[in-house]
mmCIF file of C-alpha atoms in Angstrom:
data_model
loop_
_atom_site.group_PDB
_atom_site.id
_atom_site.type_symbol
_atom_site.label_atom_id
_atom_site.label_comp_id
_atom_site.label_asym_id
_atom_site.label_seq_id
_atom_site.Cartn_x
_atom_site.Cartn_y
_atom_site.Cartn_z
ATOM 1 C CA MET A 104 0.000 0.000 0.000
ATOM 2 C CA ASN A 105 1.290 3.480 -0.818
ATOM 3 C CA GLY A 106 2.275 5.786 1.971
ATOM 4 C CA GLY A 107 0.765 9.224 2.390
ATOM 5 C CA ALA A 108 3.306 11.036 0.222
ATOM 6 C CA GLY A 109 2.912 8.650 -2.722
ATOM 7 C CA ASN A 110 -0.847 8.792 -2.408
ATOM 8 C CA ASP A 111 -0.761 12.618 -2.411
ATOM 9 C CA GLU A 112 1.432 12.563 -5.532
ATOM 10 C CA GLY A 113 -1.069 10.228 -7.249
ATOM 11 C CA LYS A 114 -3.936 12.576 -6.377
ATOM 12 C CA ARG A 115 -2.010 15.576 -7.723
ATOM 13 C CA SER A 116 -1.286 13.679 -10.947
ATOM 14 C CA ALA A 117 -4.949 12.678 -11.228
ATOM 15 C CA VAL A 118 -6.052 16.269 -10.652
ATOM 16 C CA GLU A 119 -3.654 17.550 -13.321
ATOM 17 C CA TRP A 120 -4.752 14.856 -15.789
ATOM 18 C CA LEU A 121 -8.467 15.571 -15.277
ATOM 19 C CA ALA A 122 -7.944 19.352 -15.329
ATOM 20 C CA SER A 123 -6.095 19.020 -18.656
ATOM 21 C CA ALA A 124 -9.487 18.278 -20.238
ATOM 22 C CA ALA A 125 -10.777 21.723 -19.226
ATOM 23 C CA PRO A 126 -10.541 24.736 -21.530
ATOM 24 C CA ASP A 127 -8.787 26.469 -18.608
ATOM 25 C CA PRO A 128 -7.171 23.967 -16.196
ATOM 26 C CA GLY A 129 -6.519 26.677 -13.597
ATOM 27 C CA THR A 130 -10.209 27.574 -13.465
ATOM 28 C CA CYS A 131 -11.043 23.892 -13.125
ATOM 29 C CA ARG A 132 -8.747 23.513 -10.115
ATOM 30 C CA TRP A 133 -10.210 26.719 -8.640
ATOM 31 C CA GLU A 134 -13.739 25.282 -9.080
ATOM 32 C CA TRP A 135 -12.802 22.114 -7.220
ATOM 33 C CA GLU A 136 -11.357 24.134 -4.369
ATOM 34 C CA ARG A 137 -14.316 26.493 -4.013
ATOM 35 C CA ASN A 138 -17.375 24.569 -5.177
ATOM 36 C CA PRO A 139 -19.248 23.410 -2.056
ATOM 37 C CA LEU A 140 -20.333 20.277 -3.937
ATOM 38 C CA GLY A 141 -16.701 19.340 -4.668
ATOM 39 C CA VAL A 142 -17.267 18.957 -8.414
ATOM 40 C CA ALA A 143 -16.288 20.623 -11.678
ATOM 41 C CA LEU A 144 -17.946 20.456 -15.077
ATOM 42 C CA LEU A 145 -15.477 19.119 -17.661
ATOM 43 C CA PRO A 146 -15.842 18.655 -21.407
ATOM 44 C CA ALA A 147 -15.797 15.124 -22.771
ATOM 45 C CA GLY A 148 -14.238 14.323 -26.121
ATOM 46 C CA ARG A 149 -10.856 15.991 -25.607
ATOM 47 C CA VAL A 150 -8.953 13.707 -23.220
ATOM 48 C CA TRP A 151 -11.629 11.056 -22.714
ATOM 49 C CA ASP A 152 -15.219 10.082 -23.464
ATOM 50 C CA VAL A 153 -17.549 8.535 -20.926
ATOM 51 C CA LEU A 154 -19.884 5.600 -21.543
ATOM 52 C CA VAL A 155 -22.770 5.668 -19.070
ATOM 53 C CA LEU A 156 -24.392 2.373 -18.075
ATOM 54 C CA PRO A 157 -27.282 1.731 -15.712
ATOM 55 C CA SER A 158 -25.768 0.463 -12.467
ATOM 56 C CA GLY A 159 -27.609 -2.856 -12.783
ATOM 57 C CA LEU A 160 -25.286 -3.584 -15.700
ATOM 58 C CA GLY A 161 -22.431 -1.300 -14.664
ATOM 59 C CA TYR A 162 -21.442 -3.032 -11.429
ATOM 60 C CA PRO A 163 -21.453 -6.552 -12.960
ATOM 61 C CA THR A 164 -19.462 -5.168 -15.908
ATOM 62 C CA LEU A 165 -16.946 -3.630 -13.518
ATOM 63 C CA ASP A 166 -16.654 -6.998 -11.767
ATOM 64 C CA VAL A 167 -15.908 -8.755 -15.076
ATOM 65 C CA LEU A 168 -13.410 -6.044 -16.062
ATOM 66 C CA GLY A 169 -11.646 -6.387 -12.731
ATOM 67 C CA ARG A 170 -11.078 -10.063 -13.440
ATOM 68 C CA CYS A 171 -9.868 -9.696 -17.037
ATOM 69 C CA THR A 172 -7.698 -6.570 -17.130
ATOM 70 C CA ASP A 173 -5.328 -4.641 -14.951
ATOM 71 C CA ARG A 174 -5.651 -1.543 -17.157
ATOM 72 C CA LEU A 175 -8.934 -0.116 -15.996
ATOM 73 C CA GLY A 176 -9.693 3.549 -16.474
ATOM 74 C CA PRO A 177 -11.624 5.765 -14.074
ATOM 75 C CA VAL A 178 -15.251 4.927 -13.274
ATOM 76 C CA LEU A 179 -17.842 7.269 -11.764
ATOM 77 C CA ALA A 180 -21.094 6.462 -10.000
ATOM 78 C CA ASP A 181 -23.791 9.071 -9.574
ATOM 79 C CA PHE A 182 -27.185 9.879 -8.150
ATOM 80 C CA GLY A 183 -27.602 7.090 -5.639
ATOM 81 C CA ASP A 184 -25.516 4.702 -7.745
ATOM 82 C CA SER A 185 -28.172 4.570 -10.466
ATOM 83 C CA ARG A 186 -25.618 5.097 -13.265
ATOM 84 C CA MET A 187 -21.941 4.405 -13.825
ATOM 85 C CA GLY A 188 -19.595 6.207 -16.205
ATOM 86 C CA PHE A 189 -16.607 4.393 -17.687
ATOM 87 C CA PHE A 190 -13.836 6.657 -19.020
ATOM 88 C CA VAL A 191 -12.791 5.518 -22.511
ATOM 89 C CA PRO A 192 -10.643 7.020 -25.298
ATOM 90 C CA PRO A 193 -11.930 10.149 -27.078
ATOM 91 C CA GLY A 194 -14.119 9.360 -30.076
ATOM 92 C CA THR A 195 -15.527 6.155 -28.565
ATOM 93 C CA ALA A 196 -18.939 7.638 -27.730
ATOM 94 C CA ALA A 197 -19.567 8.740 -31.323
ATOM 95 C CA GLY A 198 -19.377 5.185 -32.630
ATOM 96 C CA TRP A 199 -20.931 3.336 -29.701
ATOM 97 C CA LEU A 200 -24.221 1.572 -30.322
ATOM 98 C CA ALA A 201 -25.755 -0.292 -27.402
ATOM 99 C CA THR A 202 -29.229 -0.254 -25.948
ATOM 100 C CA GLY A 203 -29.342 1.481 -22.595
ATOM 101 C CA VAL A 204 -25.789 2.869 -22.869
ATOM 102 C CA ARG A 205 -25.351 6.598 -23.298
ATOM 103 C CA GLY A 206 -22.203 8.225 -24.527
ATOM 104 C CA ALA A 207 -20.700 11.543 -23.491
ATOM 105 C CA GLY A 208 -18.275 12.626 -26.194
ATOM 106 C CA LEU A 209 -17.352 15.792 -28.043
ATOM 107 C CA GLY A 210 -19.870 18.508 -27.186
ATOM 108 C CA SER A 211 -20.893 16.867 -23.877
ATOM 109 C CA TRP A 212 -19.993 17.950 -20.361
ATOM 110 C CA VAL A 213 -19.487 15.664 -17.367
ATOM 111 C CA VAL A 214 -19.756 16.421 -13.645
ATOM 112 C CA VAL A 215 -16.427 15.274 -12.208
ATOM 113 C CA PRO A 216 -15.528 15.146 -8.510
ATOM 114 C CA TYR A 217 -12.119 16.082 -7.182
ATOM 115 C CA PRO A 218 -10.064 12.867 -6.865
ATOM 116 C CA GLY A 219 -9.798 11.591 -3.307
ATOM 117 C CA ARG A 220 -12.406 13.922 -1.860
ATOM 118 C CA HIS A 221 -16.067 13.277 -1.053
ATOM 119 C CA ALA A 222 -18.490 15.062 -3.393
ATOM 120 C CA SER A 223 -22.252 15.417 -3.522
ATOM 121 C CA GLY A 224 -24.137 13.344 -6.058
ATOM 122 C CA VAL A 225 -21.166 11.730 -7.798
ATOM 123 C CA ARG A 226 -18.194 9.666 -6.621
ATOM 124 C CA TRP A 227 -15.237 7.740 -7.958
ATOM 125 C CA VAL A 228 -15.713 3.973 -7.957
ATOM 126 C CA VAL A 229 -12.329 3.639 -9.661
ATOM 127 C CA PRO A 230 -10.442 6.899 -9.235
ATOM 128 C CA PRO A 231 -8.077 8.197 -11.914
ATOM 129 C CA ASP A 232 -4.459 7.355 -11.158
ATOM 130 C CA GLY A 233 -2.947 10.271 -13.068
ATOM 131 C CA THR A 234 -1.359 8.135 -15.789
ATOM 132 C CA GLY A 235 -4.121 8.731 -18.322
ATOM 133 C CA THR A 236 -5.189 5.083 -18.324
ATOM 134 C CA LEU A 237 -8.586 4.642 -19.976
ATOM 135 C CA THR A 238 -10.723 1.533 -20.305
ATOM 136 C CA ASP A 239 -10.261 -0.199 -23.647
ATOM 137 C CA PRO A 240 -13.642 -0.023 -25.475
ATOM 138 C CA ALA A 241 -13.352 -3.540 -26.938
ATOM 139 C CA THR A 242 -12.625 -4.990 -23.496
ATOM 140 C CA LEU A 243 -15.502 -2.978 -22.024
ATOM 141 C CA GLU A 244 -17.869 -4.276 -24.695
ATOM 142 C CA LEU A 245 -16.876 -7.891 -24.061
ATOM 143 C CA ALA A 246 -17.233 -7.385 -20.303
ATOM 144 C CA MET A 247 -20.707 -5.874 -20.831
ATOM 145 C CA HIS A 248 -21.762 -8.894 -22.922
ATOM 146 C CA GLU A 249 -20.488 -11.325 -20.296
ATOM 147 C CA ALA A 250 -22.153 -9.378 -17.480
ATOM 148 C CA ALA A 251 -25.461 -9.209 -19.411
ATOM 149 C CA ALA A 252 -25.300 -12.942 -20.157
ATOM 150 C CA ASN A 253 -24.628 -13.704 -16.500
ATOM 151 C CA LEU A 254 -27.543 -11.495 -15.462
ATOM 152 C CA ALA A 255 -29.860 -13.107 -18.024
ATOM 153 C CA GLY A 256 -28.808 -16.589 -16.925
ATOM 154 C CA ALA A 257 -29.479 -15.776 -13.292
ATOM 155 C CA ASP A 258 -32.974 -14.548 -14.154
ATOM 156 C CA ARG A 259 -34.164 -17.647 -16.016
ATOM 157 C CA PRO A 260 -36.359 -19.974 -13.971
ATOM 158 C CA GLY A 261 -35.027 -23.491 -13.797
ATOM 159 C CA ASP A 262 -31.604 -22.389 -14.957
ATOM 160 C CA PHE A 263 -28.810 -24.176 -13.233
ATOM 161 C CA ARG A 264 -25.114 -24.273 -13.581
ATOM 162 C CA VAL A 265 -23.139 -27.462 -13.581
ATOM 163 C CA ARG A 266 -20.352 -27.509 -11.057
ATOM 164 C CA GLU A 267 -17.908 -30.108 -10.055
ATOM 165 C CA ALA A 268 -18.939 -32.229 -7.131
ATOM 166 C CA ASP A 269 -17.163 -31.648 -3.857
ATOM 167 C CA PRO A 270 -14.408 -34.183 -3.335
ATOM 168 C CA PRO A 271 -15.320 -37.000 -0.961
ATOM 169 C CA GLU A 272 -14.156 -36.521 2.592
#
């Protein structure tokens, strides 16, 4: 686990990376410092896009992603955890077609909390690490399909999964 100094450096890097998306990074940092909600409004489409999933699919997708990649980009949850936003490369939202998934790309603005600080209405589920790591869209799509299939399988009456028998004692 990182000590306090390393953790502070990571937060500073994350702040600088997020603020670099703003038309005026200094104003963005000022907003975070003075906004009582602890958030800033940042434009999507410059440094990252955001794909927004309903949390019923978002959390299972995050679980699948956590098992299949160690390069996971930032993820937001908002408004009582009803939606989750996965940060993906710029341009992804424009070409994304999926029922129930909204994209925030060029021309969209996203409410973004200050990394490492509690904010009202939105929080980091996976905070940015300052390296610019974004979730790979192809990996995200595959994870969404697996999560949806798992959810559908769990909802079917009479569905069962075969598992190996416990070894005899």
